């Protein structure tokens, strides 16, 4: 049996300071691999992204009523997300080889993240959980484009698969829309639902997906051999969402992951 369970959670302050947290557990038969990581970057300071990794089991994020909490003591990070909008989920793939189920647990929240050096990141945040039973080398696509944009009255998520099994999804304030148009700096929703413009991109993370602590584990390399050459670029950008009747401004976190060898994103 193969199963990957992965949490992603983030928070971006008004000045663009961005926190991203990951919690994951990989099971394959009797083997269990835990993993957790955090990223933090302040814009405009020319500093590298602060990264922490842990292979020691730690509690996964927990949702109770209208709040998500994550306590990662090994990395001395504590986060609270006060949920503003109800969550939703979507089965993205179901094949004989396995499935991918996506659960947007926290589409929009007020986040507060306490970091090891005493810094607190406060702002709008987001969290999702992904469950995958298909092995990485069996994935029927070559590239993934994902992003989320949050503002006072808008929560937008987009997902695109490119390759043999090309698909696109867009969700605005909890409603799934038809196929959108996804470009590096522009997301166009169908039927005049709105357009998101992305500007002032700052790189949060760039390089091979199998990085940090996981590189040191031969078992992880074996299990994830289909992703050894995968390349990821993750950004935080200013976003302006425009509809025929109004406009809102906020921050977006978005990424491109290329699963097959090729040019960097």
Coordinates of C-alpha atoms in Angstrom, one line a residue:
X1 CA 0.0 0.0 0.0
X2 CA 1.3 3.4 -0.9
X3 CA -0.2 6.6 0.7
X4 CA 1.1 10.1 0.9
X5 CA -0.7 12.5 3.3
X6 CA 0.4 16.1 3.1
X7 CA -0.6 19.4 4.7
X8 CA 0.3 22.8 3.2
X9 CA -0.4 25.9 5.2
X10 CA 0.7 29.6 4.7
X11 CA 0.3 33.1 5.9
X12 CA 1.3 36.4 4.3
X13 CA 1.4 39.7 6.3
X14 CA 0.4 43.1 4.9
X15 CA 4.0 43.9 4.1
X16 CA 4.5 40.6 2.1
X17 CA 6.4 38.6 4.7
X18 CA 5.5 35.0 3.9
X19 CA 5.4 31.8 5.9
X20 CA 4.8 28.4 4.4
X21 CA 4.6 25.2 6.4
X22 CA 4.5 21.5 5.3
X23 CA 3.6 18.4 7.2
X24 CA 3.7 15.0 5.5
X25 CA 3.6 11.3 6.2
X26 CA 4.6 8.7 3.5
X27 CA 3.5 5.1 3.9
X28 CA 4.6 2.2 1.7
X29 CA 3.9 -1.1 3.2
X30 CA 5.6 -1.3 6.6
X31 CA 7.7 1.7 5.9
X32 CA 6.6 5.1 7.4
X33 CA 8.5 8.4 6.7
X34 CA 7.4 11.5 8.5
X35 CA 8.5 15.0 7.3
X36 CA 7.9 18.6 8.2
X37 CA 9.3 21.8 6.9
X38 CA 8.9 25.6 7.1
X39 CA 9.8 28.5 4.9
X40 CA 10.0 32.2 5.9
X41 CA 11.0 35.3 3.9
X42 CA 10.8 39.0 4.4
X43 CA 10.5 41.0 1.1
X44 CA 13.0 43.7 0.1
X45 CA 15.8 42.7 2.5
X46 CA 17.9 40.7 0.0
X47 CA 18.0 37.8 2.5
X48 CA 17.7 34.1 1.6
X49 CA 14.5 32.3 2.6
X50 CA 14.9 30.8 6.0
X51 CA 14.2 27.0 5.8
X52 CA 13.8 24.4 8.5
X53 CA 13.3 20.6 8.0
X54 CA 12.6 17.8 10.4
X55 CA 12.3 14.0 9.9
X56 CA 11.2 13.4 13.5
X57 CA 7.5 12.7 13.9
X58 CA 5.5 15.8 15.0
X59 CA 1.7 16.3 15.3
X60 CA -0.1 17.2 12.1
X61 CA -2.3 20.3 11.9
X62 CA -5.6 20.0 13.7
X63 CA -8.9 21.6 12.7
X64 CA -11.4 22.2 15.5
X65 CA -14.6 24.1 14.8
X66 CA -13.4 27.4 13.2
X67 CA -9.7 27.2 13.9
X68 CA -6.7 25.3 12.6
X69 CA -3.6 24.8 14.9
X70 CA -0.2 23.5 14.1
X71 CA 2.5 23.0 16.8
X72 CA 5.8 21.9 15.3
X73 CA 8.0 21.9 18.5
X74 CA 11.0 20.4 16.8
X75 CA 11.2 23.5 14.6
X76 CA 9.8 25.8 17.4
X77 CA 7.0 27.0 15.2
X78 CA 3.4 27.5 16.4
X79 CA 0.6 28.6 14.1
X80 CA -3.1 29.4 14.5
X81 CA -5.5 30.1 11.6
X82 CA -9.0 31.5 12.5
X83 CA -11.1 30.2 9.6
X84 CA -13.3 32.7 7.8
X85 CA -14.8 30.6 5.0
X86 CA -16.0 27.0 5.0
X87 CA -13.8 24.4 3.4
X88 CA -14.5 22.3 0.3
X89 CA -12.9 19.3 -1.4
X90 CA -12.4 17.8 -4.9
X91 CA -11.3 14.4 -6.1
X92 CA -8.7 15.3 -8.7
X93 CA -7.7 11.9 -10.0
X94 CA -9.1 8.3 -9.7
X95 CA -7.4 5.6 -11.8
X96 CA -6.6 1.9 -11.4
X97 CA -3.1 3.0 -10.3
X98 CA -4.4 5.2 -7.5
X99 CA -6.0 8.5 -6.7
X100 CA -5.4 12.1 -5.6
X101 CA -7.9 13.8 -3.3
X102 CA -7.6 17.5 -2.5
X103 CA -9.2 19.0 0.6
X104 CA -9.2 22.8 0.9
X105 CA -9.6 22.9 4.7
X106 CA -9.0 26.6 5.2
X107 CA -9.7 28.7 2.1
X108 CA -9.2 31.9 4.0
X109 CA -8.2 32.7 7.6
X110 CA -6.6 35.2 9.9
X111 CA -3.2 33.6 10.6
X112 CA -0.7 34.1 13.4
X113 CA 2.6 32.3 13.2
X114 CA 5.2 32.5 15.9
X115 CA 8.8 31.7 14.7
X116 CA 11.8 30.6 16.6
X117 CA 13.5 34.0 16.7
X118 CA 10.4 35.6 18.3
X119 CA 9.0 37.0 14.9
X120 CA 5.3 36.8 14.5
X121 CA 3.7 36.7 11.0
X122 CA 0.1 37.9 11.0
X123 CA -2.2 38.2 8.0
X124 CA -4.4 36.2 5.7
X125 CA -3.6 32.6 5.4
X126 CA -4.6 29.3 3.7
X127 CA -4.4 25.6 4.4
X128 CA -5.1 22.4 2.4
X129 CA -4.6 18.7 2.7
X130 CA -3.7 16.3 -0.1
X131 CA -4.0 12.5 0.0
X132 CA -2.3 10.5 -2.8
X133 CA -2.3 6.8 -3.3
X134 CA -0.7 6.8 -6.8
X135 CA 3.0 6.5 -6.9
X136 CA 4.9 9.6 -8.1
X137 CA 6.4 7.9 -11.1
X138 CA 2.9 6.9 -12.3
X139 CA 1.5 10.5 -12.3
X140 CA -0.1 11.2 -15.7
X141 CA 1.1 14.7 -16.1
X142 CA 4.4 16.5 -16.5
X143 CA 3.8 19.9 -14.8
X144 CA 1.7 21.4 -12.1
X145 CA 0.7 25.0 -11.7
X146 CA -0.9 25.9 -8.4
X147 CA -1.7 29.1 -6.6
X148 CA -4.0 30.9 -4.1
X149 CA -4.9 34.6 -3.8
X150 CA -6.5 36.1 -0.7
X151 CA -8.1 39.5 -0.1
X152 CA -10.7 40.9 2.3
X153 CA -13.6 39.6 0.1
X154 CA -12.0 37.1 -2.2
X155 CA -10.4 33.7 -2.0
X156 CA -9.2 32.2 -5.3
X157 CA -7.4 28.9 -5.8
X158 CA -6.2 27.5 -9.2
X159 CA -4.7 24.2 -10.2
X160 CA -3.4 23.2 -13.6
X161 CA -1.9 19.9 -14.8
X162 CA 0.0 19.9 -18.1
X163 CA 1.0 16.9 -20.1
X164 CA -0.8 13.7 -21.0
X165 CA -3.7 14.3 -18.5
X166 CA -4.1 18.0 -18.9
X167 CA -6.7 19.5 -16.5
X168 CA -7.5 22.9 -14.9
X169 CA -9.6 23.8 -11.9
X170 CA -10.5 27.2 -10.4
X171 CA -12.4 27.9 -7.2
X172 CA -13.6 31.4 -6.2
X173 CA -15.1 31.9 -2.8
X174 CA -15.8 28.2 -2.6
X175 CA -17.5 27.9 -6.0
X176 CA -15.9 25.7 -8.6
X177 CA -15.8 27.4 -12.0
X178 CA -15.2 26.2 -15.5
X179 CA -11.7 26.0 -17.1
X180 CA -9.7 29.2 -16.5
X181 CA -6.8 30.6 -18.4
X182 CA -3.5 30.3 -16.4
X183 CA -0.5 32.4 -17.4
X184 CA 2.6 33.3 -15.2
X185 CA 1.2 36.7 -14.2
X186 CA -2.5 36.5 -15.1
X187 CA -5.4 34.2 -14.1
X188 CA -8.6 34.7 -16.1
X189 CA -11.8 33.1 -14.8
X190 CA -14.5 32.1 -17.2
X191 CA -17.9 33.9 -17.7
X192 CA -16.7 37.3 -16.5
X193 CA -16.0 36.0 -13.0
X194 CA -12.9 38.1 -12.8
X195 CA -9.2 38.4 -13.6
X196 CA -6.2 38.2 -11.3
X197 CA -3.1 40.2 -12.1
X198 CA 0.2 39.1 -10.3
X199 CA 3.0 41.6 -9.9
X200 CA 6.2 42.2 -7.8
X201 CA 7.1 38.5 -7.7
X202 CA 9.5 37.3 -4.9
X203 CA 11.0 33.8 -5.0
X204 CA 10.3 31.9 -1.9
X205 CA 11.9 28.6 -3.0
X206 CA 13.5 27.3 -6.1
X207 CA 15.3 24.0 -6.9
X208 CA 14.7 20.3 -6.9
X209 CA 11.6 19.1 -5.0
X210 CA 13.6 16.4 -3.2
X211 CA 15.7 18.8 -1.1
X212 CA 16.7 19.4 2.5
X213 CA 16.5 16.5 4.9
X214 CA 14.9 14.1 2.5
X215 CA 18.0 14.0 0.3
X216 CA 19.8 12.2 3.1
X217 CA 17.5 9.2 3.2
X218 CA 18.1 6.5 0.6
X219 CA 14.6 5.0 1.2
X220 CA 13.0 8.4 0.4
X221 CA 15.1 8.5 -2.8
X222 CA 13.8 5.1 -3.8
X223 CA 10.2 5.8 -3.0
X224 CA 10.2 9.1 -4.8
X225 CA 12.5 8.2 -7.6
X226 CA 9.9 9.5 -10.0
X227 CA 10.4 13.0 -8.5
X228 CA 14.2 13.0 -8.3
X229 CA 14.4 15.4 -11.2
X230 CA 11.3 17.4 -10.3
X231 CA 12.0 21.2 -10.2
X232 CA 9.9 23.6 -8.2
X233 CA 9.7 27.4 -8.1
X234 CA 7.4 29.0 -5.5
X235 CA 6.7 32.8 -5.4
X236 CA 4.8 35.3 -3.3
X237 CA 3.3 38.1 -5.4
X238 CA 1.0 41.1 -5.1
X239 CA -2.4 40.4 -6.6
X240 CA -5.2 42.5 -8.0
X241 CA -8.5 40.8 -8.6
X242 CA -10.9 42.6 -10.9
X243 CA -14.5 41.9 -11.8
X244 CA -16.9 44.0 -13.9
X245 CA -18.1 45.7 -10.7
X246 CA -15.3 45.8 -8.2
X247 CA -11.6 45.4 -7.5
X248 CA -9.7 43.9 -4.5
X249 CA -6.0 43.7 -3.6
X250 CA -4.0 41.1 -1.6
X251 CA -1.2 38.6 -1.8
X252 CA -0.8 35.4 -3.8
X253 CA 1.4 32.4 -3.2
X254 CA 1.9 30.3 -6.4
X255 CA 4.2 27.7 -7.8
X256 CA 5.2 25.7 -10.8
X257 CA 6.5 22.1 -10.4
X258 CA 8.0 20.3 -13.3
X259 CA 8.1 16.5 -12.7
X260 CA 10.2 15.6 -15.8
X261 CA 13.7 16.7 -16.6
X262 CA 13.9 19.9 -18.5
X263 CA 14.6 23.6 -18.2
X264 CA 14.1 25.3 -14.8
X265 CA 10.7 27.0 -14.2

